[in-house]
Short mmCIF file of C-alpha atoms in Angstrom, two decimals:
data_model
loop_
_atom_site.label_atom_id
_atom_site.label_comp_id
_atom_site.label_asym_id
_atom_site.label_seq_id
_atom_site.Cartn_x
_atom_site.Cartn_y
_atom_site.Cartn_z
CA GLY A 1 6.88 -74.96 13.53
CA GLN A 2 6.06 -74.83 17.18
CA ASN A 3 6.53 -72.14 19.82
CA ILE A 4 5.69 -72.12 23.52
CA ASP A 5 5.61 -69.16 25.93
CA GLN A 6 5.46 -69.35 29.73
CA PRO A 7 6.29 -66.84 32.45
CA THR A 8 9.81 -67.32 33.74
CA GLU A 9 9.11 -67.06 37.47
CA MET A 10 6.17 -66.89 39.86
CA THR A 11 5.85 -66.67 43.62
CA ALA A 12 2.89 -67.78 45.72
CA THR A 13 2.00 -68.36 49.36
CA GLU A 14 1.58 -71.72 51.06
CA GLY A 15 -2.09 -72.71 51.12
CA ALA A 16 -3.04 -70.38 48.28
CA ILE A 17 -3.93 -71.02 44.62
CA VAL A 18 -1.69 -70.24 41.64
CA GLN A 19 -2.32 -70.35 37.91
CA ILE A 20 0.57 -70.90 35.49
CA ASN A 21 -0.20 -69.91 31.91
CA CYS A 22 1.13 -71.32 28.66
CA THR A 23 0.48 -69.97 25.18
CA TYR A 24 1.54 -71.83 22.09
CA GLN A 25 1.63 -71.80 18.31
CA THR A 26 1.73 -75.04 16.38
CA SER A 27 1.01 -76.19 12.85
CA GLY A 28 -0.58 -79.44 14.03
CA PHE A 29 -2.05 -79.94 17.48
CA ASN A 30 -1.61 -83.33 19.17
CA GLY A 31 -2.34 -82.44 22.76
CA LEU A 32 -0.46 -80.53 25.43
CA PHE A 33 1.51 -81.81 28.42
CA TRP A 34 2.39 -80.32 31.76
CA TYR A 35 5.43 -81.62 33.65
CA GLN A 36 6.81 -80.81 37.08
CA GLN A 37 10.56 -80.63 37.58
CA HIS A 38 12.27 -80.21 40.94
CA ALA A 39 15.75 -78.72 40.88
CA GLY A 40 18.35 -81.24 39.76
CA GLU A 41 15.78 -83.93 38.98
CA ALA A 42 14.04 -85.26 35.89
CA PRO A 43 10.61 -83.94 34.86
CA THR A 44 7.60 -85.93 36.00
CA PHE A 45 4.31 -86.10 34.12
CA LEU A 46 1.41 -84.09 35.54
CA SER A 47 -1.28 -83.89 32.87
CA TYR A 48 -2.22 -84.27 29.24
CA ASN A 49 -4.99 -82.26 27.53
CA VAL A 50 -6.20 -82.92 24.02
CA LEU A 51 -9.77 -81.59 24.24
CA ASP A 52 -10.93 -78.15 25.37
CA GLY A 53 -11.85 -77.75 29.00
CA LEU A 54 -10.63 -78.43 32.49
CA GLU A 55 -9.09 -81.70 33.65
CA GLU A 56 -8.91 -82.06 37.42
CA LYS A 57 -6.53 -84.36 39.23
CA GLY A 58 -6.42 -83.80 42.96
CA ARG A 59 -4.84 -80.44 43.82
CA PHE A 60 -3.75 -79.94 40.22
CA SER A 61 -5.98 -79.02 37.28
CA SER A 62 -5.11 -78.24 33.68
CA PHE A 63 -7.16 -76.23 31.22
CA LEU A 64 -6.96 -76.08 27.44
CA SER A 65 -8.43 -73.79 24.78
CA ARG A 66 -7.33 -74.95 21.34
CA SER A 67 -8.90 -72.00 19.53
CA LYS A 68 -6.89 -69.56 21.66
CA GLY A 69 -3.68 -71.59 21.75
CA TYR A 70 -3.78 -71.36 25.54
CA SER A 71 -3.44 -73.64 28.52
CA TYR A 72 -3.02 -73.16 32.23
CA LEU A 73 -2.04 -75.29 35.18
CA LEU A 74 -3.92 -74.55 38.40
CA LEU A 75 -2.38 -75.58 41.71
CA LYS A 76 -4.59 -75.43 44.79
CA GLU A 77 -3.76 -75.63 48.51
CA LEU A 78 -0.14 -74.95 47.75
CA GLN A 79 2.49 -76.83 49.73
CA MET A 80 6.17 -76.06 50.12
CA LYS A 81 6.99 -79.19 48.09
CA ASP A 82 5.24 -77.59 45.09
CA SER A 83 8.26 -75.31 44.68
CA ALA A 84 9.53 -76.49 41.30
CA SER A 85 9.62 -75.64 37.62
CA TYR A 86 6.51 -76.39 35.58
CA LEU A 87 7.04 -77.21 31.91
CA CYS A 88 4.45 -76.92 29.17
CA ALA A 89 5.14 -79.25 26.21
CA LEU A 90 3.71 -80.02 22.78
CA PRO A 91 4.04 -83.48 21.25
CA GLY A 92 4.61 -83.63 17.52
CA GLY A 93 2.78 -86.90 17.05
CA TYR A 94 4.08 -89.82 15.08
CA SER A 95 3.65 -88.05 11.75
CA SER A 96 6.02 -85.35 13.00
CA ALA A 97 8.64 -87.88 13.99
CA SER A 98 7.55 -87.70 17.61
CA LYS A 99 9.45 -84.55 18.46
CA ILE A 100 8.25 -83.12 21.73
CA ILE A 101 8.90 -79.41 22.20
CA PHE A 102 9.22 -78.08 25.75
CA GLY A 103 8.68 -74.54 26.95
CA SER A 104 11.42 -72.95 29.04
CA GLY A 105 9.44 -73.64 32.19
CA THR A 106 7.99 -71.49 34.97
CA ARG A 107 9.93 -71.55 38.22
CA LEU A 108 7.41 -71.45 41.07
CA SER A 109 8.56 -70.44 44.55
CA ILE A 110 6.29 -71.03 47.53
CA ARG A 111 6.72 -68.83 50.59
CA PRO A 112 5.43 -69.78 54.06
CA ASP B 1 10.60 -102.58 38.24
CA GLY B 2 10.27 -100.99 34.80
CA GLY B 3 12.03 -97.73 34.12
CA ILE B 4 14.86 -95.78 32.55
CA THR B 5 18.32 -95.75 34.03
CA GLN B 6 21.11 -93.31 33.34
CA SER B 7 24.58 -93.64 34.69
CA PRO B 8 26.48 -92.13 36.24
CA LYS B 9 24.54 -89.43 38.10
CA TYR B 10 27.55 -87.10 38.08
CA LEU B 11 30.39 -87.19 35.55
CA PHE B 12 33.54 -85.12 35.34
CA ARG B 13 35.79 -84.97 32.30
CA LYS B 14 38.72 -82.95 31.10
CA GLU B 15 38.26 -80.61 28.18
CA GLY B 16 39.00 -82.28 24.85
CA GLN B 17 37.93 -85.77 25.92
CA ASN B 18 34.99 -87.62 24.46
CA VAL B 19 32.55 -89.04 27.00
CA THR B 20 29.64 -91.47 26.61
CA LEU B 21 26.48 -91.23 28.71
CA SER B 22 24.45 -94.40 29.04
CA CYS B 23 20.66 -94.73 28.86
CA GLU B 24 18.88 -98.06 29.31
CA GLN B 25 15.15 -98.76 29.45
CA ASN B 26 13.21 -101.96 30.15
CA LEU B 27 9.81 -100.49 29.27
CA ASN B 28 9.82 -101.97 25.76
CA HIS B 29 9.44 -98.47 24.30
CA ASP B 30 10.36 -97.95 20.67
CA ALA B 31 11.18 -94.23 20.76
CA MET B 32 14.01 -92.77 22.84
CA TYR B 33 15.28 -89.22 23.23
CA TRP B 34 18.22 -87.21 24.55
CA TYR B 35 17.75 -83.71 25.94
CA ARG B 36 20.14 -81.14 27.29
CA GLN B 37 19.16 -78.71 30.03
CA ASP B 38 21.20 -75.68 31.09
CA PRO B 39 20.58 -73.87 34.40
CA GLY B 40 17.24 -72.05 34.40
CA GLN B 41 16.45 -73.24 30.89
CA GLY B 42 14.03 -75.65 29.30
CA LEU B 43 14.86 -78.96 27.62
CA ARG B 44 16.49 -78.91 24.21
CA LEU B 45 16.36 -81.98 21.97
CA ILE B 46 19.74 -83.40 20.92
CA TYR B 47 18.88 -86.66 19.15
CA TYR B 48 15.98 -89.05 19.00
CA SER B 49 15.37 -92.55 17.74
CA GLN B 50 12.04 -94.09 16.78
CA ILE B 51 13.33 -97.57 16.09
CA VAL B 52 16.46 -99.72 16.36
CA ASN B 53 19.27 -98.75 13.96
CA ASP B 54 17.64 -95.43 13.14
CA PHE B 55 18.01 -91.98 14.70
CA GLN B 56 17.50 -88.34 13.78
CA LYS B 57 19.13 -85.07 14.78
CA GLY B 58 17.24 -82.77 17.10
CA ASP B 59 17.70 -79.04 17.45
CA ILE B 60 21.23 -79.06 18.92
CA ALA B 61 22.94 -82.18 17.52
CA GLU B 62 26.30 -80.59 16.70
CA GLY B 63 29.10 -82.06 18.79
CA TYR B 64 27.08 -85.11 19.82
CA SER B 65 26.64 -88.62 18.43
CA VAL B 66 24.35 -91.54 19.26
CA SER B 67 23.77 -95.18 18.38
CA ARG B 68 20.74 -97.44 18.67
CA GLU B 69 21.93 -101.00 18.24
CA LYS B 70 19.45 -102.41 20.75
CA LYS B 71 15.91 -101.38 21.60
CA GLU B 72 16.81 -101.01 25.28
CA SER B 73 19.88 -98.83 24.85
CA PHE B 74 20.49 -95.34 23.43
CA PRO B 75 23.94 -94.07 24.47
CA LEU B 76 24.99 -90.47 23.83
CA THR B 77 28.60 -89.48 23.14
CA VAL B 78 29.61 -85.92 23.89
CA THR B 79 32.56 -85.25 21.62
CA SER B 80 35.37 -82.75 21.95
CA ALA B 81 33.66 -80.75 19.17
CA GLN B 82 30.87 -79.73 21.57
CA LYS B 83 31.85 -76.23 22.65
CA ASN B 84 29.95 -76.04 25.96
CA PRO B 85 29.32 -79.60 27.13
CA THR B 86 28.74 -78.86 30.83
CA ALA B 87 25.00 -79.42 31.35
CA PHE B 88 22.33 -81.73 32.73
CA TYR B 89 21.53 -84.52 30.24
CA LEU B 90 18.17 -86.29 30.28
CA CYS B 91 17.18 -89.46 28.45
CA ALA B 92 13.52 -90.23 27.81
CA SER B 93 11.34 -92.80 26.08
CA ILE B 94 7.77 -92.81 24.87
CA ASP B 95 4.92 -95.23 25.43
CA ARG B 96 3.23 -95.44 22.03
CA ASP B 97 0.14 -97.03 23.57
CA GLY B 98 -0.61 -93.83 25.46
CA PRO B 99 -0.68 -90.16 24.50
CA ASP B 100 3.07 -90.04 23.80
CA THR B 101 3.80 -89.42 27.48
CA GLN B 102 7.52 -89.25 27.95
CA TYR B 103 9.20 -91.16 30.75
CA PHE B 104 12.48 -89.66 31.89
CA GLY B 105 15.60 -91.15 33.38
CA PRO B 106 17.13 -89.49 36.47
CA GLY B 107 19.64 -87.54 34.38
CA THR B 108 23.43 -87.21 34.24
CA ARG B 109 25.12 -83.98 35.25
CA LEU B 110 28.25 -83.61 33.13
CA THR B 111 30.94 -81.16 34.17
CA VAL B 112 33.88 -80.53 31.87
CA LEU B 113 36.89 -79.12 33.67
#
């Protein structure tokens, strides 16, 4: 089976840096996704990690350690519009009938 | 423009009535999904379909039904058997040519009165 743990809520200051952690257990690893979801809207894709290390994409970076079952999303130069929930997700892959399991999400609040 | 559409954005129904939520995609994706999201919660998988005329139950399929008669369409019916149907419903599809990245529709917020 699969299991994902994320902190429920975090608060950070505009202009600062925040790291959102995700730990997981899975019987077969096929990569890890991060999604952003603003209140009342659909999730939007942020990143996909399948190899260990850091992937940087503008103000957002995502890190993966497969041996530790651990990932984090790093947000730099925080803006008020970054206030949203951030979802960690594990794809099952085609052999697992393509089920994608989502964590409960971390609700990030940015204060001025 | 390619994408996933869900209609309507907001839907109100009386308790005991069945209601069908539409999901259409023109991305030529084979796999489609329905999720339910309750306030402050993550996404829970209701049903998914990997190919036309085939679908499988997700984690919370009780009280729901689906059909997949066309590749582009994957409607979800919320039946009167669903005990707590008020929720935000999201439809998604997967691009098999990429790393299974899911594309989501805008969602339908169903309120049962």
